[in-house]
Amino acid sequence: MSVTTSNYYGKIFISDEAIASVAASAALECVGVVDLVNKKLSDNFAELFKKQQLGKGVKVITNGNRIFIDLFVILKYGISISAVAESIKKTIKYKVEEFSGMIVDAVNVNVVGVRV
Amino acid sequence: MQKTINGAMFRKMVIGAYNNLDANKKYIDSLNVYPVPDGDTGNNMFLTMKSAATHVNDCTTNNMDGLAESFSKGALRGARGNSGVILSQIIRGLSTELGLHNDFTTKNFADAMAVGAKMAYKAVAAPKEGTILTVIRVMAESAEAIAKKCPDFEEFFKQVLQVGEDI
């Protein structure tokens, strides 16, 4: 799926993958985020065959021009998880809205691990 | 000439830092451009420091290990936003090293700064230069050289802060 918007000249499609890679790079810039991980096993197989996966650990669901993002992260040990999760949400919402011009409805952060 | 700093002095240092940050938070807010230019960096750092200062104030002992622990715990608990988390990491590194000595010298303090800088860098997957990270790293690097020449804390802090200003 993709988000679409149209103006006077025609339509603009932004694919989920594009949004996922923006979200992933924004998340990695946040303090305390060590890595993003795939949630499903099949994603790991896909990683074996593809060289690089930009939107790893990010699930994007779009509906019309609304965006919902699920994020699977590994955080660093010894930081405040709630503070980091809060800053991830804020950063991703801002970066994706700036990039796509569409509204991000929800950013769900799943902390799947902690690295010491 | 102040050659060593003990627990009671350290407590005063933390409170002083908190008051200084309180006075300057508006200015820091205006510097905030990264990653989200919403201008709350100063406030976030202030809230983090406030929690740290409250914990240090409530600490019943004047031993450095107890004080350092509550300093880092307070910062961790109260961390808000990106800058607050970085600050709490710097404080955590600083405290683990300072907690080992009951009276610390300039050399101990320089070591502690290096540990703090390292810990802050480790917390970010893709460290961006030109942020608070750069400032603490350069200050920590020069602090080591300055500490060798000058055992007096007053002079030491003056020189280290000057390096921070010069970046």
PDB file of C-alpha atoms in Angstrom:
ATOM      1  CA  MET A   1       0.000   0.000   0.000  1.00  0.00           C
ATOM      2  CA  SER A   2       1.002   3.585  -0.236  1.00  0.00           C
ATOM      3  CA  VAL A   3      -0.205   6.984   0.780  1.00  0.00           C
ATOM      4  CA  THR A   4      -1.566   9.121  -1.978  1.00  0.00           C
ATOM      5  CA  THR A   5      -2.214  12.755  -2.397  1.00  0.00           C
ATOM      6  CA  SER A   6      -3.249  14.647  -5.438  1.00  0.00           C
ATOM      7  CA  ASN A   7      -2.822  18.213  -6.521  1.00  0.00           C
ATOM      8  CA  TYR A   8      -3.597  20.221  -9.615  1.00  0.00           C
ATOM      9  CA  TYR A   9      -0.939  18.499 -11.721  1.00  0.00           C
ATOM     10  CA  GLY A  10      -1.568  14.896 -10.756  1.00  0.00           C
ATOM     11  CA  LYS A  11      -1.120  12.328  -8.051  1.00  0.00           C
ATOM     12  CA  ILE A  12       1.727  11.586  -5.674  1.00  0.00           C
ATOM     13  CA  PHE A  13       2.274   8.114  -4.262  1.00  0.00           C
ATOM     14  CA  ILE A  14       4.640   7.480  -1.395  1.00  0.00           C
ATOM     15  CA  SER A  15       5.292   3.801  -0.818  1.00  0.00           C
ATOM     16  CA  ASP A  16       5.337   2.177   2.598  1.00  0.00           C
ATOM     17  CA  GLU A  17       8.980   1.229   2.099  1.00  0.00           C
ATOM     18  CA  ALA A  18       9.984   4.842   1.603  1.00  0.00           C
ATOM     19  CA  ILE A  19       8.223   5.856   4.784  1.00  0.00           C
ATOM     20  CA  ALA A  20       9.711   2.888   6.625  1.00  0.00           C
ATOM     21  CA  SER A  21      13.258   3.836   5.699  1.00  0.00           C
ATOM     22  CA  VAL A  22      12.762   7.435   6.799  1.00  0.00           C
ATOM     23  CA  ALA A  23      11.302   6.222  10.079  1.00  0.00           C
ATOM     24  CA  ALA A  24      14.157   3.762  10.596  1.00  0.00           C
ATOM     25  CA  SER A  25      16.870   6.345  10.041  1.00  0.00           C
ATOM     26  CA  ALA A  26      15.096   8.802  12.331  1.00  0.00           C
ATOM     27  CA  ALA A  27      14.831   6.165  15.050  1.00  0.00           C
ATOM     28  CA  LEU A  28      18.528   5.289  14.842  1.00  0.00           C
ATOM     29  CA  GLU A  29      19.444   8.924  15.374  1.00  0.00           C
ATOM     30  CA  CYS A  30      17.703   8.911  18.743  1.00  0.00           C
ATOM     31  CA  VAL A  31      19.746   8.504  21.856  1.00  0.00           C
ATOM     32  CA  GLY A  32      19.548   5.067  23.429  1.00  0.00           C
ATOM     33  CA  VAL A  33      18.452   3.135  20.342  1.00  0.00           C
ATOM     34  CA  VAL A  34      20.993   0.424  19.565  1.00  0.00           C
ATOM     35  CA  ASP A  35      19.242  -1.390  16.762  1.00  0.00           C
ATOM     36  CA  LEU A  36      15.969  -2.136  15.055  1.00  0.00           C
ATOM     37  CA  VAL A  37      14.938  -5.754  14.720  1.00  0.00           C
ATOM     38  CA  ASN A  38      12.579  -7.782  12.597  1.00  0.00           C
ATOM     39  CA  LYS A  39       9.672  -9.241  14.420  1.00  0.00           C
ATOM     40  CA  LYS A  40       8.713 -12.107  12.161  1.00  0.00           C
ATOM     41  CA  LEU A  41      10.933 -15.035  11.226  1.00  0.00           C
ATOM     42  CA  SER A  42      10.133 -14.615   7.569  1.00  0.00           C
ATOM     43  CA  ASP A  43      11.614 -11.119   7.720  1.00  0.00           C
ATOM     44  CA  ASN A  44      14.907 -12.615   8.838  1.00  0.00           C
ATOM     45  CA  PHE A  45      14.930 -14.938   5.820  1.00  0.00           C
ATOM     46  CA  ALA A  46      14.253 -12.015   3.562  1.00  0.00           C
ATOM     47  CA  GLU A  47      17.245 -10.289   5.100  1.00  0.00           C
ATOM     48  CA  LEU A  48      19.466 -13.249   4.203  1.00  0.00           C
ATOM     49  CA  PHE A  49      18.743 -12.873   0.530  1.00  0.00           C
ATOM     50  CA  LYS A  50      18.518  -9.158   0.207  1.00  0.00           C
ATOM     51  CA  LYS A  51      21.653  -7.149   0.728  1.00  0.00           C
ATOM     52  CA  GLN A  52      20.265  -4.273   2.666  1.00  0.00           C
ATOM     53  CA  GLN A  53      16.965  -3.655   4.238  1.00  0.00           C
ATOM     54  CA  LEU A  54      16.351  -0.026   4.950  1.00  0.00           C
ATOM     55  CA  GLY A  55      13.085  -0.322   6.742  1.00  0.00           C
ATOM     56  CA  LYS A  56      14.147  -3.118   9.053  1.00  0.00           C
ATOM     57  CA  GLY A  57      12.079  -3.365  12.225  1.00  0.00           C
ATOM     58  CA  VAL A  58       9.493  -0.899  11.014  1.00  0.00           C
ATOM     59  CA  LYS A  59       5.943  -1.792  10.076  1.00  0.00           C
ATOM     60  CA  VAL A  60       3.992   0.840   8.218  1.00  0.00           C
ATOM     61  CA  ILE A  61       0.249   0.726   7.725  1.00  0.00           C
ATOM     62  CA  THR A  62      -1.379   3.397   5.637  1.00  0.00           C
ATOM     63  CA  ASN A  63      -4.957   4.333   5.217  1.00  0.00           C
ATOM     64  CA  GLY A  64      -5.782   7.093   2.775  1.00  0.00           C
ATOM     65  CA  ASN A  65      -3.369   9.837   3.725  1.00  0.00           C
ATOM     66  CA  ARG A  66      -2.917   8.680   7.311  1.00  0.00           C
ATOM     67  CA  ILE A  67       0.120   6.775   8.481  1.00  0.00           C
ATOM     68  CA  PHE A  68       0.463   4.285  11.341  1.00  0.00           C
ATOM     69  CA  ILE A  69       3.940   3.120  12.326  1.00  0.00           C
ATOM     70  CA  ASP A  70       4.966   0.140  14.459  1.00  0.00           C
ATOM     71  CA  LEU A  71       8.563   0.070  15.572  1.00  0.00           C
ATOM     72  CA  PHE A  72      10.610  -2.778  17.065  1.00  0.00           C
ATOM     73  CA  VAL A  73      13.708  -1.536  18.833  1.00  0.00           C
ATOM     74  CA  ILE A  74      16.570  -2.707  21.010  1.00  0.00           C
ATOM     75  CA  LEU A  75      17.608  -0.121  23.573  1.00  0.00           C
ATOM     76  CA  LYS A  76      20.816   0.450  25.470  1.00  0.00           C
ATOM     77  CA  TYR A  77      21.039  -0.708  29.065  1.00  0.00           C
ATOM     78  CA  GLY A  78      21.030   1.997  31.707  1.00  0.00           C
ATOM     79  CA  ILE A  79      18.722   4.550  30.186  1.00  0.00           C
ATOM     80  CA  SER A  80      15.222   5.610  30.963  1.00  0.00           C
ATOM     81  CA  ILE A  81      13.064   3.576  28.589  1.00  0.00           C
ATOM     82  CA  SER A  82      10.033   5.838  28.863  1.00  0.00           C
ATOM     83  CA  ALA A  83      12.095   8.926  28.048  1.00  0.00           C
ATOM     84  CA  VAL A  84      13.651   7.280  25.009  1.00  0.00           C
ATOM     85  CA  ALA A  85      10.344   5.891  23.764  1.00  0.00           C
ATOM     86  CA  GLU A  86       8.837   9.349  24.101  1.00  0.00           C
ATOM     87  CA  SER A  87      11.657  10.967  22.138  1.00  0.00           C
ATOM     88  CA  ILE A  88      11.481   8.276  19.427  1.00  0.00           C
ATOM     89  CA  LYS A  89       7.790   8.924  18.918  1.00  0.00           C
ATOM     90  CA  LYS A  90       8.302  12.654  18.720  1.00  0.00           C
ATOM     91  CA  THR A  91      11.255  12.435  16.340  1.00  0.00           C
ATOM     92  CA  ILE A  92       9.604   9.969  13.976  1.00  0.00           C
ATOM     93  CA  LYS A  93       6.345  11.874  13.863  1.00  0.00           C
ATOM     94  CA  TYR A  94       8.209  15.055  13.018  1.00  0.00           C
ATOM     95  CA  LYS A  95      10.600  13.526  10.464  1.00  0.00           C
ATOM     96  CA  VAL A  96       7.955  11.522   8.608  1.00  0.00           C
ATOM     97  CA  GLU A  97       5.494  14.391   8.510  1.00  0.00           C
ATOM     98  CA  GLU A  98       8.197  16.700   7.239  1.00  0.00           C
ATOM     99  CA  PHE A  99       9.232  14.175   4.574  1.00  0.00           C
ATOM    100  CA  SER A 100       5.826  13.091   3.327  1.00  0.00           C
ATOM    101  CA  GLY A 101       3.545  15.969   4.173  1.00  0.00           C
ATOM    102  CA  MET A 102       1.011  13.484   5.486  1.00  0.00           C
ATOM    103  CA  ILE A 103      -0.260  13.085   8.995  1.00  0.00           C
ATOM    104  CA  VAL A 104       1.246  10.415  11.222  1.00  0.00           C
ATOM    105  CA  ASP A 105      -1.593   9.135  13.342  1.00  0.00           C
ATOM    106  CA  ALA A 106       0.251   6.762  15.633  1.00  0.00           C
ATOM    107  CA  VAL A 107       3.765   5.632  16.398  1.00  0.00           C
ATOM    108  CA  ASN A 108       3.843   2.460  18.503  1.00  0.00           C
ATOM    109  CA  VAL A 109       7.208   1.664  20.038  1.00  0.00           C
ATOM    110  CA  ASN A 110       7.841  -1.958  21.011  1.00  0.00           C
ATOM    111  CA  VAL A 111      10.953  -2.499  23.073  1.00  0.00           C
ATOM    112  CA  VAL A 112      11.989  -6.034  22.203  1.00  0.00           C
ATOM    113  CA  GLY A 113      15.352  -6.123  23.904  1.00  0.00           C
ATOM    114  CA  VAL A 114      18.027  -4.413  25.913  1.00  0.00           C
ATOM    115  CA  ARG A 115      21.700  -4.555  25.080  1.00  0.00           C
ATOM    116  CA  VAL A 116      24.146  -4.308  27.966  1.00  0.00           C
TER     117      VAL A 116
ATOM    118  CA  MET B   1      44.026  26.451  46.543  1.00  0.00           C
ATOM    119  CA  GLN B   2      41.475  23.684  46.193  1.00  0.00           C
ATOM    120  CA  LYS B   3      43.277  20.429  45.504  1.00  0.00           C
ATOM    121  CA  THR B   4      40.595  17.885  46.374  1.00  0.00           C
ATOM    122  CA  ILE B   5      36.824  17.881  46.504  1.00  0.00           C
ATOM    123  CA  ASN B   6      34.853  15.861  49.048  1.00  0.00           C
ATOM    124  CA  GLY B   7      31.221  14.817  49.353  1.00  0.00           C
ATOM    125  CA  ALA B   8      29.917  17.986  50.988  1.00  0.00           C
ATOM    126  CA  MET B   9      31.580  20.112  48.345  1.00  0.00           C
ATOM    127  CA  PHE B  10      30.241  17.859  45.584  1.00  0.00           C
ATOM    128  CA  ARG B  11      26.719  18.304  46.913  1.00  0.00           C
ATOM    129  CA  LYS B  12      27.134  22.070  46.623  1.00  0.00           C
ATOM    130  CA  MET B  13      28.518  21.667  43.101  1.00  0.00           C
ATOM    131  CA  VAL B  14      25.415  19.784  41.953  1.00  0.00           C
ATOM    132  CA  ILE B  15      23.048  22.342  43.456  1.00  0.00           C
ATOM    133  CA  GLY B  16      25.065  25.147  41.888  1.00  0.00           C
ATOM    134  CA  ALA B  17      24.914  23.452  38.493  1.00  0.00           C
ATOM    135  CA  TYR B  18      21.166  23.099  38.861  1.00  0.00           C
ATOM    136  CA  ASN B  19      20.694  26.784  39.655  1.00  0.00           C
ATOM    137  CA  ASN B  20      22.949  27.792  36.786  1.00  0.00           C
ATOM    138  CA  LEU B  21      20.988  25.642  34.344  1.00  0.00           C
ATOM    139  CA  ASP B  22      17.736  27.063  35.657  1.00  0.00           C
ATOM    140  CA  ALA B  23      18.957  30.554  34.844  1.00  0.00           C
ATOM    141  CA  ASN B  24      20.074  29.623  31.341  1.00  0.00           C
ATOM    142  CA  LYS B  25      17.367  27.253  30.152  1.00  0.00           C
ATOM    143  CA  LYS B  26      15.699  29.874  27.956  1.00  0.00           C
ATOM    144  CA  TYR B  27      18.966  30.393  26.099  1.00  0.00           C
ATOM    145  CA  ILE B  28      19.433  26.651  25.561  1.00  0.00           C
ATOM    146  CA  ASP B  29      15.848  26.423  24.307  1.00  0.00           C
ATOM    147  CA  SER B  30      16.725  28.923  21.607  1.00  0.00           C
ATOM    148  CA  LEU B  31      19.675  26.763  20.440  1.00  0.00           C
ATOM    149  CA  ASN B  32      17.483  23.718  19.921  1.00  0.00           C
ATOM    150  CA  VAL B  33      17.371  22.687  16.253  1.00  0.00           C
ATOM    151  CA  TYR B  34      18.039  18.961  16.266  1.00  0.00           C
ATOM    152  CA  PRO B  35      16.413  16.468  15.773  1.00  0.00           C
ATOM    153  CA  VAL B  36      13.036  18.150  16.316  1.00  0.00           C
ATOM    154  CA  PRO B  37      13.171  21.945  16.386  1.00  0.00           C
ATOM    155  CA  ASP B  38      10.523  22.369  19.043  1.00  0.00           C
ATOM    156  CA  GLY B  39      12.647  24.401  21.434  1.00  0.00           C
ATOM    157  CA  ASP B  40      12.336  22.324  24.585  1.00  0.00           C
ATOM    158  CA  THR B  41      15.947  21.205  25.040  1.00  0.00           C
ATOM    159  CA  GLY B  42      16.644  23.627  27.879  1.00  0.00           C
ATOM    160  CA  ASN B  43      13.515  22.613  29.714  1.00  0.00           C
ATOM    161  CA  ASN B  44      14.252  18.905  29.224  1.00  0.00           C
ATOM    162  CA  MET B  45      17.775  19.278  30.549  1.00  0.00           C
ATOM    163  CA  PHE B  46      16.482  21.377  33.422  1.00  0.00           C
ATOM    164  CA  LEU B  47      13.925  18.736  34.438  1.00  0.00           C
ATOM    165  CA  THR B  48      16.595  16.028  34.258  1.00  0.00           C
ATOM    166  CA  MET B  49      18.956  18.077  36.395  1.00  0.00           C
ATOM    167  CA  LYS B  50      16.160  18.981  38.780  1.00  0.00           C
ATOM    168  CA  SER B  51      15.461  15.334  39.498  1.00  0.00           C
ATOM    169  CA  ALA B  52      19.201  14.681  39.935  1.00  0.00           C
ATOM    170  CA  ALA B  53      19.605  17.627  42.306  1.00  0.00           C
ATOM    171  CA  THR B  54      16.575  16.584  44.356  1.00  0.00           C
ATOM    172  CA  HIS B  55      17.978  13.084  44.743  1.00  0.00           C
ATOM    173  CA  VAL B  56      21.373  14.441  45.804  1.00  0.00           C
ATOM    174  CA  ASN B  57      19.688  16.820  48.234  1.00  0.00           C
ATOM    175  CA  ASP B  58      17.717  13.972  49.791  1.00  0.00           C
ATOM    176  CA  CYS B  59      20.792  11.781  50.122  1.00  0.00           C
ATOM    177  CA  THR B  60      21.516  11.224  53.812  1.00  0.00           C
ATOM    178  CA  THR B  61      25.236  10.509  53.669  1.00  0.00           C
ATOM    179  CA  ASN B  62      28.073  12.766  52.691  1.00  0.00           C
ATOM    180  CA  ASN B  63      30.147   9.903  51.314  1.00  0.00           C
ATOM    181  CA  MET B  64      31.039  10.201  47.664  1.00  0.00           C
ATOM    182  CA  ASP B  65      29.809   6.722  46.721  1.00  0.00           C
ATOM    183  CA  GLY B  66      26.316   7.381  48.109  1.00  0.00           C
ATOM    184  CA  LEU B  67      26.123  10.848  46.634  1.00  0.00           C
ATOM    185  CA  ALA B  68      27.345   9.754  43.220  1.00  0.00           C
ATOM    186  CA  GLU B  69      24.840   6.919  43.150  1.00  0.00           C
ATOM    187  CA  SER B  70      21.883   9.149  43.941  1.00  0.00           C
ATOM    188  CA  PHE B  71      23.154  11.712  41.434  1.00  0.00           C
ATOM    189  CA  SER B  72      23.143   9.198  38.585  1.00  0.00           C
ATOM    190  CA  LYS B  73      19.921   7.545  39.721  1.00  0.00           C
ATOM    191  CA  GLY B  74      18.134  10.877  39.932  1.00  0.00           C
ATOM    192  CA  ALA B  75      19.287  11.893  36.467  1.00  0.00           C
ATOM    193  CA  LEU B  76      18.213   8.545  35.040  1.00  0.00           C
ATOM    194  CA  ARG B  77      14.765   8.664  36.619  1.00  0.00           C
ATOM    195  CA  GLY B  78      14.087  12.211  35.548  1.00  0.00           C
ATOM    196  CA  ALA B  79      15.519  11.997  32.025  1.00  0.00           C
ATOM    197  CA  ARG B  80      13.318  13.753  29.485  1.00  0.00           C
ATOM    198  CA  GLY B  81      13.863  14.032  25.762  1.00  0.00           C
ATOM    199  CA  ASN B  82      17.023  13.394  23.759  1.00  0.00           C
ATOM    200  CA  SER B  83      19.220  15.915  25.509  1.00  0.00           C
ATOM    201  CA  GLY B  84      18.052  14.741  28.918  1.00  0.00           C
ATOM    202  CA  VAL B  85      18.941  11.160  28.103  1.00  0.00           C
ATOM    203  CA  ILE B  86      22.392  12.200  26.869  1.00  0.00           C
ATOM    204  CA  LEU B  87      22.882  14.273  30.005  1.00  0.00           C
ATOM    205  CA  SER B  88      21.841  11.356  32.192  1.00  0.00           C
ATOM    206  CA  GLN B  89      24.367   9.120  30.412  1.00  0.00           C
ATOM    207  CA  ILE B  90      27.151  11.644  30.921  1.00  0.00           C
ATOM    208  CA  ILE B  91      26.195  11.898  34.582  1.00  0.00           C
ATOM    209  CA  ARG B  92      26.077   8.125  34.922  1.00  0.00           C
ATOM    210  CA  GLY B  93      29.608   7.777  33.553  1.00  0.00           C
ATOM    211  CA  LEU B  94      30.845  10.655  35.666  1.00  0.00           C
ATOM    212  CA  SER B  95      29.301   9.228  38.831  1.00  0.00           C
ATOM    213  CA  THR B  96      30.577   5.676  38.445  1.00  0.00           C
ATOM    214  CA  GLU B  97      34.123   7.014  38.322  1.00  0.00           C
ATOM    215  CA  LEU B  98      33.742   9.690  41.026  1.00  0.00           C
ATOM    216  CA  GLY B  99      32.016   7.262  43.404  1.00  0.00           C
ATOM    217  CA  LEU B 100      35.275   5.326  43.715  1.00  0.00           C
ATOM    218  CA  HIS B 101      37.114   8.156  45.487  1.00  0.00           C
ATOM    219  CA  ASN B 102      36.089   9.891  48.663  1.00  0.00           C
ATOM    220  CA  ASP B 103      38.207  12.964  47.913  1.00  0.00           C
ATOM    221  CA  PHE B 104      38.765  13.352  44.229  1.00  0.00           C
ATOM    222  CA  THR B 105      41.487  15.337  42.495  1.00  0.00           C
ATOM    223  CA  THR B 106      41.549  17.056  39.118  1.00  0.00           C
ATOM    224  CA  LYS B 107      43.023  13.908  37.599  1.00  0.00           C
ATOM    225  CA  ASN B 108      40.149  11.757  38.910  1.00  0.00           C
ATOM    226  CA  PHE B 109      37.704  14.296  37.568  1.00  0.00           C
ATOM    227  CA  ALA B 110      39.306  14.241  34.109  1.00  0.00           C
ATOM    228  CA  ASP B 111      39.083  10.434  34.079  1.00  0.00           C
ATOM    229  CA  ALA B 112      35.436  10.643  35.116  1.00  0.00           C
ATOM    230  CA  MET B 113      34.696  13.067  32.280  1.00  0.00           C
ATOM    231  CA  ALA B 114      36.261  10.655  29.793  1.00  0.00           C
ATOM    232  CA  VAL B 115      34.078   7.804  31.089  1.00  0.00           C
ATOM    233  CA  GLY B 116      31.015  10.038  30.878  1.00  0.00           C
ATOM    234  CA  ALA B 117      31.782  11.013  27.287  1.00  0.00           C
ATOM    235  CA  LYS B 118      32.358   7.406  26.301  1.00  0.00           C
ATOM    236  CA  MET B 119      29.077   6.325  27.856  1.00  0.00           C
ATOM    237  CA  ALA B 120      27.152   9.073  26.087  1.00  0.00           C
ATOM    238  CA  TYR B 121      28.633   8.049  22.732  1.00  0.00           C
ATOM    239  CA  LYS B 122      27.757   4.407  23.306  1.00  0.00           C
ATOM    240  CA  ALA B 123      24.106   5.287  23.830  1.00  0.00           C
ATOM    241  CA  VAL B 124      23.654   6.574  20.276  1.00  0.00           C
ATOM    242  CA  ALA B 125      23.708   4.200  17.310  1.00  0.00           C
ATOM    243  CA  ALA B 126      24.628   6.963  14.858  1.00  0.00           C
ATOM    244  CA  PRO B 127      26.340   9.769  16.826  1.00  0.00           C
ATOM    245  CA  LYS B 128      25.952  13.160  15.204  1.00  0.00           C
ATOM    246  CA  GLU B 129      28.773  15.652  15.601  1.00  0.00           C
ATOM    247  CA  GLY B 130      27.991  19.245  16.363  1.00  0.00           C
ATOM    248  CA  THR B 131      25.779  18.360  19.325  1.00  0.00           C
ATOM    249  CA  ILE B 132      26.346  18.188  23.060  1.00  0.00           C
ATOM    250  CA  LEU B 133      28.269  14.955  22.375  1.00  0.00           C
ATOM    251  CA  THR B 134      31.045  16.836  20.609  1.00  0.00           C
ATOM    252  CA  VAL B 135      31.317  19.329  23.444  1.00  0.00           C
ATOM    253  CA  ILE B 136      31.690  16.712  26.170  1.00  0.00           C
ATOM    254  CA  ARG B 137      34.160  14.660  24.103  1.00  0.00           C
ATOM    255  CA  VAL B 138      36.487  17.565  23.343  1.00  0.00           C
ATOM    256  CA  MET B 139      36.263  18.816  26.927  1.00  0.00           C
ATOM    257  CA  ALA B 140      37.088  15.356  28.267  1.00  0.00           C
ATOM    258  CA  GLU B 141      40.051  15.016  25.914  1.00  0.00           C
ATOM    259  CA  SER B 142      41.561  18.324  26.927  1.00  0.00           C
ATOM    260  CA  ALA B 143      40.715  17.868  30.612  1.00  0.00           C
ATOM    261  CA  GLU B 144      43.258  15.075  30.847  1.00  0.00           C
ATOM    262  CA  ALA B 145      46.079  17.287  29.633  1.00  0.00           C
ATOM    263  CA  ILE B 146      44.974  20.196  31.802  1.00  0.00           C
ATOM    264  CA  ALA B 147      44.729  18.003  34.910  1.00  0.00           C
ATOM    265  CA  LYS B 148      48.379  16.984  34.526  1.00  0.00           C
ATOM    266  CA  LYS B 149      49.533  20.572  34.687  1.00  0.00           C
ATOM    267  CA  CYS B 150      47.137  21.912  37.229  1.00  0.00           C
ATOM    268  CA  PRO B 151      46.110  20.307  40.487  1.00  0.00           C
ATOM    269  CA  ASP B 152      44.070  23.336  41.543  1.00  0.00           C
ATOM    270  CA  PHE B 153      40.388  22.857  40.888  1.00  0.00           C
ATOM    271  CA  GLU B 154      39.577  26.513  40.367  1.00  0.00           C
ATOM    272  CA  GLU B 155      42.146  26.872  37.606  1.00  0.00           C
ATOM    273  CA  PHE B 156      41.276  23.445  36.190  1.00  0.00           C
ATOM    274  CA  PHE B 157      37.585  24.216  35.755  1.00  0.00           C
ATOM    275  CA  LYS B 158      38.357  27.616  34.310  1.00  0.00           C
ATOM    276  CA  GLN B 159      40.558  26.106  31.604  1.00  0.00           C
ATOM    277  CA  VAL B 160      38.272  23.167  30.822  1.00  0.00           C
ATOM    278  CA  LEU B 161      35.246  25.436  30.492  1.00  0.00           C
ATOM    279  CA  GLN B 162      37.248  27.719  28.225  1.00  0.00           C
ATOM    280  CA  VAL B 163      37.915  24.763  25.912  1.00  0.00           C
ATOM    281  CA  GLY B 164      34.177  24.078  25.896  1.00  0.00           C
ATOM    282  CA  GLU B 165      33.469  27.672  24.930  1.00  0.00           C
ATOM    283  CA  ASP B 166      36.056  27.631  22.148  1.00  0.00           C
ATOM    284  CA  ILE B 167      34.573  24.752  20.165  1.00  0.00           C
TER     285      ILE B 167
END
